[in-house]
């Protein structure tokens, strides 16, 4: 009788603890999937690949915790200042259509990041690596990573980071 009572209490506590953190559980499941994606798709060395992946996760946390446009811009600035990688751009597109990029650049008035492959692929895969490409201005190789951004209510957008890989 006491054994059943203890077992019931333990099960209830376990269910309660796991129900408190659905985003964190989803995040870690995404982390495992992303690790597989990194080894399969990233065109970086192992160390640089890990750095970019970790920066994307940390940046997504910063953007997800932002409560204003200023805080989003500060998070993007912080990402580009990361000393262990050379970052060309950090950008965030919200599910509502807002778009922020650092360093800032002129975009067409009708630009909608939600219609672009990095946004669409990231929303479908949670972590997305684009094929490396040569930047037309700098003539350097770029690797793009996209990661979904969450707040306490679920997905709120996509963070993208373009890093030089040469």
MMTF fields as JSON, N, C-alpha, C and O atoms, coordinates in Angstrom:
{
  "mmtfVersion": "1.0.0",
  "mmtfProducer": "UNKNOWN",
  "numBonds": 663,
  "numAtoms": 664,
  "numGroups": 166,
  "numChains": 1,
  "numModels": 1,
  "chainsPerModel": [1],
  "groupsPerChain": [166],
  "chainIdList": ["A"],
  "bondAtomList": [4, 2, 8, 6, 12, 10, 16, 14, 20, 18, 24, 22, 28, 26, 32, 30, 36, 34, 40, 38, 44, 42, 48, 46, 52, 50, 56, 54, 60, 58, 64, 62, 68, 66, 72, 70, 76, 74, 80, 78, 84, 82, 88, 86, 92, 90, 96, 94, 100, 98, 104, 102, 108, 106, 112, 110, 116, 114, 120, 118, 124, 122, 128, 126, 132, 130, 136, 134, 140, 138, 144, 142, 148, 146, 152, 150, 156, 154, 160, 158, 164, 162, 168, 166, 172, 170, 176, 174, 180, 178, 184, 182, 188, 186, 192, 190, 196, 194, 200, 198, 204, 202, 208, 206, 212, 210, 216, 214, 220, 218, 224, 222, 228, 226, 232, 230, 236, 234, 240, 238, 244, 242, 248, 246, 252, 250, 256, 254, 260, 258, 264, 262, 268, 266, 272, 270, 276, 274, 280, 278, 284, 282, 288, 286, 292, 290, 296, 294, 300, 298, 304, 302, 308, 306, 312, 310, 316, 314, 320, 318, 324, 322, 328, 326, 332, 330, 336, 334, 340, 338, 344, 342, 348, 346, 352, 350, 356, 354, 360, 358, 364, 362, 368, 366, 372, 370, 376, 374, 380, 378, 384, 382, 388, 386, 392, 390, 396, 394, 400, 398, 404, 402, 408, 406, 412, 410, 416, 414, 420, 418, 424, 422, 428, 426, 432, 430, 436, 434, 440, 438, 444, 442, 448, 446, 452, 450, 456, 454, 460, 458, 464, 462, 468, 466, 472, 470, 476, 474, 480, 478, 484, 482, 488, 486, 492, 490, 496, 494, 500, 498, 504, 502, 508, 506, 512, 510, 516, 514, 520, 518, 524, 522, 528, 526, 532, 530, 536, 534, 540, 538, 544, 542, 548, 546, 552, 550, 556, 554, 560, 558, 564, 562, 568, 566, 572, 570, 576, 574, 580, 578, 584, 582, 588, 586, 592, 590, 596, 594, 600, 598, 604, 602, 608, 606, 612, 610, 616, 614, 620, 618, 624, 622, 628, 626, 632, 630, 636, 634, 640, 638, 644, 642, 648, 646, 652, 650, 656, 654, 660, 658],
  "bondOrderList": [1, 1, 1, 1, 1, 1, 1, 1, 1, 1, 1, 1, 1, 1, 1, 1, 1, 1, 1, 1, 1, 1, 1, 1, 1, 1, 1, 1, 1, 1, 1, 1, 1, 1, 1, 1, 1, 1, 1, 1, 1, 1, 1, 1, 1, 1, 1, 1, 1, 1, 1, 1, 1, 1, 1, 1, 1, 1, 1, 1, 1, 1, 1, 1, 1, 1, 1, 1, 1, 1, 1, 1, 1, 1, 1, 1, 1, 1, 1, 1, 1, 1, 1, 1, 1, 1, 1, 1, 1, 1, 1, 1, 1, 1, 1, 1, 1, 1, 1, 1, 1, 1, 1, 1, 1, 1, 1, 1, 1, 1, 1, 1, 1, 1, 1, 1, 1, 1, 1, 1, 1, 1, 1, 1, 1, 1, 1, 1, 1, 1, 1, 1, 1, 1, 1, 1, 1, 1, 1, 1, 1, 1, 1, 1, 1, 1, 1, 1, 1, 1, 1, 1, 1, 1, 1, 1, 1, 1, 1, 1, 1, 1, 1, 1, 1],
  "groupList": [{"groupName": "UNK", "atomNameList": ["N", "CA", "C", "O"], "elementList": ["N", "C", "C", "O"], "formalChargeList": [0, 0, 0, 0], "bondAtomList": [1, 0, 2, 1, 3, 2], "bondOrderList": [1, 1, 2], "singleLetterCode": "X", "chemCompType": "L-PEPTIDE LINKING"}],
  "groupTypeList": [0, 0, 0, 0, 0, 0, 0, 0, 0, 0, 0, 0, 0, 0, 0, 0, 0, 0, 0, 0, 0, 0, 0, 0, 0, 0, 0, 0, 0, 0, 0, 0, 0, 0, 0, 0, 0, 0, 0, 0, 0, 0, 0, 0, 0, 0, 0, 0, 0, 0, 0, 0, 0, 0, 0, 0, 0, 0, 0, 0, 0, 0, 0, 0, 0, 0, 0, 0, 0, 0, 0, 0, 0, 0, 0, 0, 0, 0, 0, 0, 0, 0, 0, 0, 0, 0, 0, 0, 0, 0, 0, 0, 0, 0, 0, 0, 0, 0, 0, 0, 0, 0, 0, 0, 0, 0, 0, 0, 0, 0, 0, 0, 0, 0, 0, 0, 0, 0, 0, 0, 0, 0, 0, 0, 0, 0, 0, 0, 0, 0, 0, 0, 0, 0, 0, 0, 0, 0, 0, 0, 0, 0, 0, 0, 0, 0, 0, 0, 0, 0, 0, 0, 0, 0, 0, 0, 0, 0, 0, 0, 0, 0, 0, 0, 0, 0],
  "groupIdList": [1, 2, 3, 4, 5, 6, 7, 8, 9, 10, 11, 12, 13, 14, 15, 16, 17, 18, 19, 20, 21, 22, 23, 24, 25, 26, 27, 28, 29, 30, 31, 32, 33, 34, 35, 36, 37, 38, 39, 40, 41, 42, 43, 44, 45, 46, 47, 48, 49, 50, 51, 52, 53, 54, 55, 56, 57, 58, 59, 60, 61, 62, 63, 64, 65, 66, 67, 68, 69, 70, 71, 72, 73, 74, 75, 76, 77, 78, 79, 80, 81, 82, 83, 84, 85, 86, 87, 88, 89, 90, 91, 92, 93, 94, 95, 96, 97, 98, 99, 100, 101, 102, 103, 104, 105, 106, 107, 108, 109, 110, 111, 112, 113, 114, 115, 116, 117, 118, 119, 120, 121, 122, 123, 124, 125, 126, 127, 128, 129, 130, 131, 132, 133, 134, 135, 136, 137, 138, 139, 140, 141, 142, 143, 144, 145, 146, 147, 148, 149, 150, 151, 152, 153, 154, 155, 156, 157, 158, 159, 160, 161, 162, 163, 164, 165, 166],
  "secStructList": [7, 2, 2, 2, 2, 2, 2, 2, 2, 2, 2, 2, 2, 2, 2, 2, 2, 2, 2, 6, 6, 2, 2, 2, 2, 2, 2, 2, 2, 2, 2, 2, 2, 2, 2, 2, 2, 2, 2, 2, 2, 7, 7, 1, 7, 2, 2, 2, 2, 2, 2, 2, 2, 2, 2, 2, 2, 2, 2, 2, 2, 2, 2, 2, 2, 7, 7, 1, 2, 2, 2, 2, 2, 2, 2, 2, 2, 2, 2, 2, 6, 7, 6, 6, 1, 7, 3, 3, 3, 3, 3, 3, 3, 3, 6, 6, 1, 7, 3, 3, 3, 3, 1, 7, 7, 7, 7, 7, 6, 6, 7, 7, 4, 4, 4, 1, 2, 2, 2, 2, 2, 2, 2, 2, 2, 1, 3, 3, 3, 7, 7, 7, 3, 3, 7, 6, 6, 6, 7, 7, 3, 3, 3, 3, 3, 3, 3, 3, 3, 3, 3, 6, 6, 3, 3, 3, 3, 3, 3, 3, 3, 3, 3, 3, 7, 7],
  "xCoordList": [0.819, 0.0, 0.87, 0.661, 1.852, 2.741, 3.598, 3.89, 4.009, 4.802, 4.05, 4.621, 2.741, 1.924, 1.781, 1.805, 1.633, 1.506, 2.786, 2.722, 3.93, 5.209, 5.382, 5.804, 5.059, 5.164, 4.258, 4.672, 3.031, 2.091, 2.636, 2.544, 3.198, 3.761, 4.942, 5.054, 5.818, 6.969, 6.532, 7.086, 5.547, 5.045, 4.446, 4.699, 3.658, 3.049, 4.108, 3.986, 5.149, 6.228, 6.957, 7.297, 7.201, 7.887, 7.062, 7.591, 5.765, 4.884, 4.853, 4.935, 4.737, 4.703, 5.99, 5.944, 7.141, 8.416, 8.566, 9.063, 8.156, 8.323, 7.328, 7.612, 6.181, 5.191, 5.6, 5.131, 6.469, 6.888, 7.822, 7.971, 8.459, 9.492, 9.334, 10.259, 8.193, 8.046, 8.986, 9.466, 9.267, 10.166, 11.58, 12.28, 12.006, 13.353, 13.497, 14.527, 12.472, 12.524, 12.631, 13.455, 11.795, 11.844, 13.212, 13.75, 13.77, 15.08, 16.134, 16.921, 16.164, 17.192, 16.987, 17.962, 15.729, 15.505, 16.036, 16.63, 15.828, 16.356, 17.869, 18.503, 18.452, 19.906, 20.491, 21.499, 19.862, 20.361, 20.24, 21.167, 19.102, 18.906, 19.911, 20.481, 20.122, 21.054, 22.471, 23.223, 22.852, 24.201, 24.41, 25.482, 23.384, 23.476, 23.57, 24.339, 22.784, 22.806, 24.172, 24.67, 24.779, 26.103, 27.088, 27.787, 27.154, 28.152, 27.853, 28.772, 26.599, 26.24, 26.338, 26.687, 26.036, 25.867, 26.832, 27.108, 27.339, 28.173, 29.493, 30.095, 29.935, 31.188, 32.297, 33.178, 32.247, 33.246, 34.062, 33.658, 35.214, 35.946, 35.138, 34.217, 35.474, 34.724, 34.663, 33.592, 35.784, 35.818, 34.97, 34.183, 35.121, 34.349, 32.869, 32.018, 32.56, 31.174, 30.528, 29.402, 31.238, 30.725, 30.543, 29.545, 31.498, 31.399, 30.182, 29.446, 29.971, 28.836, 27.525, 26.595, 27.447, 26.247, 25.952, 24.821, 26.966, 26.779, 26.411, 25.593, 27.013, 26.667, 25.209, 24.504, 24.754, 23.362, 22.401, 21.392, 22.707, 21.844, 21.811, 20.743, 22.977, 23.042, 22.336, 21.602, 22.561, 21.913, 20.401, 19.683, 19.91, 18.463, 17.888, 16.782, 18.631, 18.188, 18.124, 17.161, 19.154, 19.179, 18.004, 17.314, 17.779, 16.689, 15.34, 14.44, 15.194, 13.94, 13.606, 12.433, 14.623, 14.415, 14.241, 13.865, 14.512, 14.421, 12.979, 12.041, 12.821, 11.481, 11.245, 10.205, 12.221, 12.068, 12.92, 13.796, 12.644, 13.457, 14.909, 15.826, 15.114, 16.474, 17.219, 18.386, 16.571, 17.221, 17.507, 18.514, 16.632, 16.894, 18.141, 19.03, 18.21, 19.384, 20.652, 21.706, 20.56, 21.723, 22.175, 23.374, 21.229, 21.571, 22.269, 23.262, 21.761, 22.38, 23.782, 24.702, 23.937, 25.261, 26.224, 27.358, 25.777, 26.612, 27.053, 28.193, 26.163, 26.501, 27.624, 28.571, 27.527, 28.547, 29.895, 30.919, 29.911, 31.162, 31.839, 32.887, 31.254, 31.811, 33.241, 33.487, 34.173, 35.589, 36.156, 37.204, 35.512, 36.084, 35.664, 36.181, 34.736, 34.303, 34.209, 33.977, 34.39, 34.21, 32.804, 32.526, 31.934, 30.53, 30.3, 30.689, 29.664, 29.319, 28.028, 27.994, 26.964, 25.664, 25.016, 25.221, 24.233, 23.307, 21.952, 21.852, 20.912, 19.605, 18.503, 18.671, 17.377, 16.227, 14.972, 14.739, 14.16, 12.862, 11.782, 11.783, 10.858, 9.784, 8.684, 8.573, 7.884, 6.757, 5.734, 4.944, 5.741, 4.812, 5.332, 4.596, 6.592, 7.13, 8.171, 8.74, 8.44, 9.502, 10.851, 11.042, 11.783, 13.107, 14.167, 14.067, 15.187, 16.298, 17.592, 17.709, 18.563, 19.851, 20.965, 20.825, 22.072, 23.255, 24.468, 24.625, 25.336, 25.18, 24.0, 23.648, 23.412, 22.211, 22.53, 23.657, 21.53, 21.662, 20.312, 19.265, 20.36, 19.137, 18.534, 19.224, 17.251, 16.527, 15.34, 14.83, 14.897, 13.714, 12.53, 12.412, 11.674, 10.537, 9.626, 9.021, 9.525, 8.638, 9.354, 8.808, 10.565, 11.33, 10.596, 10.232, 10.386, 9.739, 10.591, 10.57, 11.332, 12.233, 11.478, 12.049, 10.202, 9.409, 9.227, 8.851, 9.488, 9.368, 10.702, 10.748, 11.771, 13.126, 13.466, 12.993, 14.289, 14.663, 15.242, 14.89, 16.115, 16.621, 15.504, 15.547, 14.514, 13.403, 12.549, 12.256, 12.158, 11.283, 11.941, 11.308, 13.203, 13.906, 14.128, 14.012, 14.443, 14.648, 13.343, 13.335, 12.252, 10.964, 10.605, 9.981, 10.992, 10.698, 11.631, 11.223, 12.888, 13.895, 14.381, 15.08, 14.047, 14.478, 15.933, 16.24, 16.824, 18.217, 18.489, 18.196, 19.043, 19.255, 20.625, 21.013, 21.339, 22.601, 22.395, 22.031, 22.624, 22.572, 23.872, 24.884, 23.842, 25.071, 26.007, 25.559, 27.278, 28.223, 28.206, 28.004, 28.418, 28.43, 29.518, 30.04, 29.849, 30.839, 30.114, 29.252, 30.464, 29.872, 30.291, 31.475, 29.324, 29.596, 30.459, 31.193, 30.386, 31.141, 32.546, 33.519, 32.658, 33.963, 34.712, 35.912, 34.004, 34.571, 35.077, 36.005, 34.456, 34.824, 33.707, 32.547, 34.065, 33.094, 32.304, 32.865, 30.991, 30.079, 29.309, 28.901, 29.116, 28.234, 27.103, 27.348, 25.88, 24.71, 24.104, 23.93, 23.784, 23.01, 21.741, 21.774, 20.632, 19.373, 18.889, 19.071, 18.28, 17.754, 16.442, 16.319, 15.467, 14.2, 14.393, 15.2, 13.629, 13.688, 12.362, 11.284, 12.474, 11.303, 11.184, 12.175, 9.94, 9.702, 8.832, 8.689, 8.257, 7.476, 6.223, 5.624, 5.818, 4.614, 4.889, 3.95, 6.149, 6.485, 7.399, 8.105, 7.378, 8.253, 7.807, 6.626, 8.779, 8.465, 9.204, 8.957, 10.107, 10.826, 12.073, 12.25, 12.943, 14.175, 15.356, 15.303, 16.423, 17.697, 18.612, 18.726, 19.265, 20.246, 21.598, 21.694, 22.64, 24.008, 24.795, 24.809, 25.451, 26.337, 27.769, 28.171, 28.544, 29.928, 30.879, 30.597, 32.005, 33.05, 33.691, 33.957, 33.936, 34.53, 35.875, 36.414, 36.424, 37.745, 38.796, 39.96],
  "yCoordList": [-1.188, 0.0, 1.262, 2.163, 1.324, 2.48, 2.54, 3.626, 1.371, 1.317, 1.912, 2.655, 1.578, 2.129, 3.638, 4.366, 4.108, 5.536, 6.271, 7.317, 5.738, 6.349, 6.349, 7.351, 5.228, 5.14, 6.167, 6.827, 6.31, 7.282, 8.703, 9.5, 9.015, 10.351, 10.598, 11.68, 9.615, 9.772, 9.984, 10.834, 9.222, 9.384, 10.773, 11.435, 11.219, 12.547, 13.639, 14.604, 13.49, 14.481, 14.507, 15.582, 13.353, 13.273, 13.928, 14.683, 13.64, 14.242, 15.752, 16.494, 16.212, 17.644, 18.322, 19.389, 17.719, 18.331, 18.38, 19.374, 17.344, 17.35, 18.285, 18.806, 18.514, 19.426, 20.878, 21.741, 21.161, 22.542, 23.081, 24.298, 22.232, 22.701, 22.136, 21.493, 22.353, 21.794, 22.418, 21.721, 23.724, 24.364, 23.826, 23.595, 23.623, 23.117, 21.701, 21.368, 20.872, 19.52, 19.598, 18.911, 20.437, 20.6, 21.109, 20.674, 22.024, 22.582, 21.486, 21.412, 20.635, 19.6, 18.561, 18.037, 18.248, 17.34, 17.973, 17.288, 19.273, 19.988, 19.98, 19.867, 20.098, 20.094, 18.787, 18.797, 17.659, 16.369, 16.274, 15.82, 16.699, 16.686, 17.603, 17.263, 18.761, 19.725, 19.191, 19.445, 18.462, 17.896, 16.947, 16.923, 16.164, 15.278, 16.103, 15.771, 17.18, 18.045, 18.674, 18.776, 19.096, 19.713, 18.763, 19.144, 17.546, 16.62, 16.252, 15.935, 16.286, 15.89, 17.032, 16.798, 18.265, 19.318, 20.493, 21.132, 20.796, 21.989, 21.808, 20.736, 22.869, 22.825, 23.513, 24.151, 23.382, 23.978, 22.865, 21.702, 23.227, 22.268, 21.96, 22.701, 20.875, 20.48, 21.581, 21.86, 22.204, 23.24, 24.442, 24.944, 24.904, 26.058, 25.716, 26.547, 24.494, 24.053, 24.083, 24.557, 23.58, 23.604, 25.032, 25.342, 25.904, 27.303, 27.98, 28.691, 27.76, 28.372, 27.84, 28.609, 26.542, 25.93, 26.5, 26.891, 26.544, 27.063, 28.54, 28.98, 29.309, 30.722, 30.879, 31.753, 30.042, 30.104, 29.799, 30.485, 28.785, 28.45, 29.6, 30.002, 30.12, 31.221, 32.461, 33.134, 32.76, 33.908, 33.771, 34.745, 32.556, 32.322, 32.554, 33.077, 32.171, 32.44, 33.94, 34.426, 34.684, 36.134, 36.804, 37.637, 36.434, 37.054, 36.651, 37.483, 35.386, 34.92, 35.612, 35.768, 36.028, 36.713, 38.22, 38.903, 38.745, 40.191, 40.66, 39.99, 41.822, 42.369, 43.658, 44.3, 44.034, 45.25, 45.135, 44.276, 46.011, 46.052, 46.374, 45.835, 47.245, 47.604, 46.377, 46.183, 45.554, 44.347, 43.337, 42.63, 43.263, 42.38, 42.863, 42.069, 44.175, 44.738, 44.519, 44.219, 44.665, 44.426, 42.969, 42.691, 42.05, 40.627, 40.348, 39.62, 40.919, 40.715, 41.313, 40.722, 42.478, 43.105, 42.212, 42.0, 41.696, 40.821, 39.577, 39.131, 39.031, 37.853, 38.185, 37.412, 39.33, 39.677, 40.003, 39.96, 40.322, 40.642, 39.411, 39.525, 38.25, 37.008, 36.842, 36.843, 36.702, 36.765, 35.5, 35.566, 34.358, 33.116, 32.783, 31.837, 33.549, 33.376, 34.752, 35.752, 34.794, 36.055, 36.038, 35.306, 36.849, 36.883, 38.036, 39.173, 37.73, 38.782, 39.48, 40.705, 38.702, 39.245, 38.349, 37.135, 38.97, 38.267, 38.912, 40.138, 38.109, 38.663, 37.825, 36.637, 38.481, 37.834, 38.262, 39.452, 37.283, 37.54, 36.955, 35.757, 37.8, 37.323, 36.671, 36.906, 35.858, 35.204, 36.23, 35.942, 37.429, 38.493, 39.329, 40.157, 39.128, 39.838, 40.9, 41.468, 41.188, 42.149, 41.53, 40.321, 42.369, 41.872, 42.828, 44.044, 42.251, 43.012, 42.389, 41.166, 43.227, 42.717, 43.615, 44.835, 42.975, 43.721, 43.111, 41.89, 43.941, 45.382, 45.681, 44.883, 46.838, 47.198, 47.397, 47.725, 47.195, 47.38, 47.771, 47.513, 48.399, 48.777, 47.539, 46.796, 47.326, 46.222, 46.797, 47.857, 46.114, 46.597, 46.737, 45.989, 47.688, 47.953, 46.741, 46.546, 45.93, 44.76, 43.479, 42.385, 43.607, 42.444, 41.749, 42.38, 40.455, 39.655, 38.415, 37.474, 38.422, 37.318, 35.996, 34.934, 36.055, 34.828, 34.083, 32.911, 34.746, 34.108, 33.586, 32.977, 33.808, 33.436, 32.008, 31.542, 31.32, 29.939, 29.752, 28.77, 30.644, 30.401, 30.354, 29.532, 31.228, 31.236, 29.982, 29.285, 29.702, 28.556, 27.24, 26.396, 27.06, 25.817, 25.679, 24.584, 26.775, 26.716, 26.398, 25.61, 26.994, 26.692, 25.213, 24.61, 24.641, 23.228, 22.289, 21.198, 22.713, 21.81, 22.199, 21.406, 23.359, 23.924, 24.384, 25.429, 23.633, 24.044, 23.827, 22.759, 24.829, 24.73, 25.274, 26.361, 24.514, 24.974, 25.125, 24.162, 26.325, 26.543, 26.038, 25.922, 25.744, 25.392, 26.599, 27.727, 26.39, 27.513, 28.215, 27.581, 29.511, 30.283, 31.344, 31.654, 31.895, 32.965, 34.302, 34.557, 35.149, 36.469, 37.307, 37.373, 37.95, 38.724, 39.957, 40.393, 40.516, 41.729, 41.409, 41.994, 40.491, 40.197, 39.068, 38.893, 38.304, 37.14, 36.077, 35.326, 36.027, 35.053, 34.026, 34.299, 32.85, 31.781, 32.063, 32.443, 31.866, 32.114, 30.832, 30.106, 30.565, 29.489, 30.137, 30.956, 29.775, 30.304, 29.219, 28.08, 29.582, 28.711, 29.458, 30.659, 28.749, 29.296, 28.445, 27.227, 29.074, 28.359, 29.011, 30.236, 28.182, 28.731, 29.381, 28.935, 30.444, 31.191, 30.98, 31.096, 30.668, 30.398, 31.423, 31.983, 31.653, 32.283, 31.307, 30.151, 31.752, 30.832, 30.303, 29.335, 30.919, 30.493, 29.642, 29.147, 29.46, 28.657, 29.405, 30.332, 28.99, 29.588, 31.015, 31.279, 31.933, 33.336, 33.858, 34.984, 33.059, 33.512, 32.703, 31.608, 33.267, 32.591, 33.542, 34.699, 33.023, 33.728, 33.142, 31.922, 34.008, 33.561, 34.178, 35.326, 33.401, 33.892, 33.495, 32.325, 34.464, 34.211, 34.359, 35.432, 33.27, 33.277, 33.0, 32.172, 33.699, 33.422, 32.078, 31.78, 31.271, 29.954, 29.794, 28.688, 30.864, 30.756, 31.531, 31.546],
  "zCoordList": [0.0, 0.0, 0.0, -0.813, 0.921, 0.984, -0.271, -0.771, -0.788, -2.015, -3.193, -3.991, -3.304, -4.388, -4.243, -5.236, -3.011, -2.757, -3.16, -3.807, -2.786, -3.154, -4.667, -5.245, -5.311, -6.769, -7.437, -8.39, -6.95, -7.508, -7.369, -8.303, -6.217, -5.995, -6.93, -7.507, -7.086, -7.982, -9.425, -10.122, -9.878, -11.248, -11.42, -12.426, -10.453, -10.535, -10.567, -11.321, -9.75, -9.743, -11.08, -11.574, -11.667, -12.955, -14.049, -14.864, -14.069, -15.076, -14.894, -15.873, -13.664, -13.393, -13.838, -14.451, -13.539, -13.923, -15.431, -15.961, -16.135, -17.586, -18.248, -19.326, -17.646, -18.226, -18.059, -18.801, -17.094, -16.856, -17.921, -18.027, -18.715, -19.633, -21.046, -21.543, -21.709, -23.05, -24.064, -24.958, -23.954, -24.902, -24.732, -25.718, -23.482, -23.243, -23.803, -24.388, -23.628, -24.18, -25.695, -26.3, -26.31, -27.755, -28.183, -29.201, -27.412, -27.726, -27.751, -28.695, -26.733, -26.677, -27.763, -28.301, -28.101, -29.218, -30.493, -31.326, -30.654, -31.815, -31.799, -32.848, -30.616, -30.462, -30.989, -31.697, -30.646, -31.12, -32.641, -33.311, -33.183, -34.629, -35.303, -36.34, -34.711, -35.288, -35.287, -36.228, -34.26, -34.228, -35.393, -35.997, -35.711, -36.87, -38.148, -39.05, -38.225, -39.394, -39.579, -40.7, -38.478, -38.561, -39.209, -40.148, -38.73, -39.257, -40.699, -41.454, -41.094, -42.445, -43.448, -44.605, -43.032, -44.014, -43.906, -44.922, -42.768, -42.628, -43.352, -43.314, -44.012, -44.754, -43.961, -44.537, -42.662, -41.788, -41.157, -41.169, -40.605, -39.795, -38.546, -38.202, -37.867, -36.68, -35.631, -35.092, -35.336, -34.299, -34.711, -33.909, -35.941, -36.416, -36.492, -36.175, -36.911, -36.981, -35.603, -35.449, -34.609, -33.238, -32.746, -32.095, -33.052, -32.631, -33.256, -32.572, -34.554, -35.241, -34.68, -34.435, -34.477, -33.918, -32.525, -32.237, -31.671, -30.313, -30.316, -29.507, -31.225, -31.344, -31.776, -31.271, -32.704, -33.159, -32.01, -31.848, -31.222, -30.084, -29.079, -28.618, -28.748, -27.79, -28.339, -27.615, -29.619, -30.237, -30.265, -30.041, -30.542, -30.54, -29.147, -29.01, -28.12, -26.745, -26.481, -25.887, -26.924, -26.718, -27.415, -26.826, -28.675, -29.437, -28.846, -28.735, -28.467, -27.877, -26.565, -26.226, -25.829, -24.548, -24.71, -23.758, -25.904, -26.135, -25.978, -26.411, -25.352, -25.141, -25.923, -25.776, -26.758, -27.556, -28.822, -28.924, -29.774, -30.992, -30.658, -31.276, -29.69, -29.276, -28.767, -29.105, -27.967, -27.446, -28.555, -28.503, -29.553, -30.701, -31.431, -31.738, -31.711, -32.389, -31.569, -32.129, -30.26, -29.396, -29.473, -29.497, -29.512, -29.621, -30.949, -30.984, -32.039, -33.352, -33.39, -33.954, -32.792, -32.722, -31.954, -32.382, -30.837, -30.005, -30.788, -30.658, -31.584, -32.395, -33.369, -33.51, -34.041, -35.041, -34.411, -35.093, -33.137, -32.45, -31.856, -31.221, -32.055, -31.516, -32.01, -33.216, -31.095, -31.454, -32.08, -32.722, -31.922, -32.439, -33.871, -34.465, -34.419, -35.807, -36.451, -35.771, -37.759, -38.478, -39.074, -40.024, -38.506, -38.9, -39.872, -39.604, -41.002, -41.955, -41.524, -41.404, -41.292, -40.898, -39.858, -39.841, -38.998, -38.115, -38.361, -38.408, -38.517, -38.833, -38.205, -37.93, -37.988, -37.367, -38.096, -38.309, -38.48, -39.08, -38.197, -37.913, -37.763, -36.892, -37.723, -38.927, -37.069, -37.732, -38.21, -39.109, -37.615, -38.02, -39.185, -39.721, -39.588, -40.74, -40.444, -41.376, -39.175, -38.852, -39.222, -39.095, -39.68, -40.055, -39.538, -39.703, -38.906, -38.34, -38.843, -38.917, -39.188, -39.651, -39.123, -39.046, -38.763, -38.339, -39.015, -39.011, -39.599, -39.779, -40.707, -41.575, -40.497, -41.251, -42.727, -43.099, -43.542, -44.989, -45.559, -44.965, -46.719, -47.414, -48.07, -48.769, -47.839, -48.458, -49.217, -48.855, -50.259, -50.972, -50.012, -49.041, -50.294, -49.422, -49.268, -48.214, -50.314, -50.264, -49.806, -49.947, -49.26, -48.808, -47.665, -46.673, -47.814, -46.769, -46.531, -47.324, -45.442, -45.111, -45.002, -45.249, -44.635, -44.485, -45.798, -45.795, -46.919, -48.233, -48.748, -49.817, -48.025, -48.456, -48.017, -46.98, -48.814, -48.472, -47.067, -46.414, -46.563, -45.203, -44.151, -43.235, -44.284, -43.329, -43.501, -42.529, -44.728, -44.989, -44.594, -43.96, -44.962, -44.63, -43.128, -42.579, -42.47, -41.022, -40.305, -39.36, -40.737, -40.111, -40.297, -39.423, -41.416, -41.673, -40.909, -40.51, -40.705, -40.142, -38.746, -38.115, -38.251, -36.97, -36.963, -36.39, -37.581, -37.785, -39.266, -39.804, -39.921, -41.368, -41.735, -41.309, -42.519, -43.102, -44.604, -45.279, -45.132, -46.576, -47.185, -46.495, -48.459, -49.162, -49.113, -49.319, -48.848, -48.855, -50.215, -51.251, -50.195, -51.437, -51.372, -50.302, -52.533, -52.615, -52.602, -53.443, -51.65, -51.543, -52.744, -53.074, -53.402, -54.61, -54.345, -55.232, -53.159, -52.855, -52.357, -52.83, -51.411, -50.802, -51.505, -51.297, -52.336, -53.025, -52.032, -52.334, -50.854, -49.826, -49.659, -49.971, -49.167, -48.929, -47.647, -46.62, -47.739, -46.621, -46.313, -47.219, -45.02, -44.562, -43.778, -42.892, -44.097, -43.402, -42.529, -42.963, -41.293, -40.41, -40.036, -39.769, -40.019, -39.537, -38.377, -38.377, -37.401, -36.232, -35.815, -35.809, -35.467, -35.006, -33.639, -32.823, -33.416, -32.158, -31.431, -32.014, -30.153, -29.32, -28.203, -27.734, -27.791, -26.501, -25.715, -26.113, -24.619, -23.787, -24.482, -24.012, -25.593, -26.303, -27.532, -28.155, -27.897, -29.07, -30.024, -29.628, -31.296, -32.306, -32.605, -32.832, -32.6, -32.896, -34.124, -34.554, -34.696, -35.878, -36.133, -35.597, -36.97, -37.387, -37.238, -37.654, -36.632, -36.552, -37.608, -37.731, -38.373, -39.357, -39.067, -38.635, -39.311, -39.146, -40.382, -40.764, -41.009, -42.145, -41.654, -41.203, -41.744, -41.258, -42.41, -43.276, -42.412, -43.399, -43.065, -41.9, -44.096, -43.857, -44.554, -44.593, -45.101, -45.738, -44.981, -45.382]
}
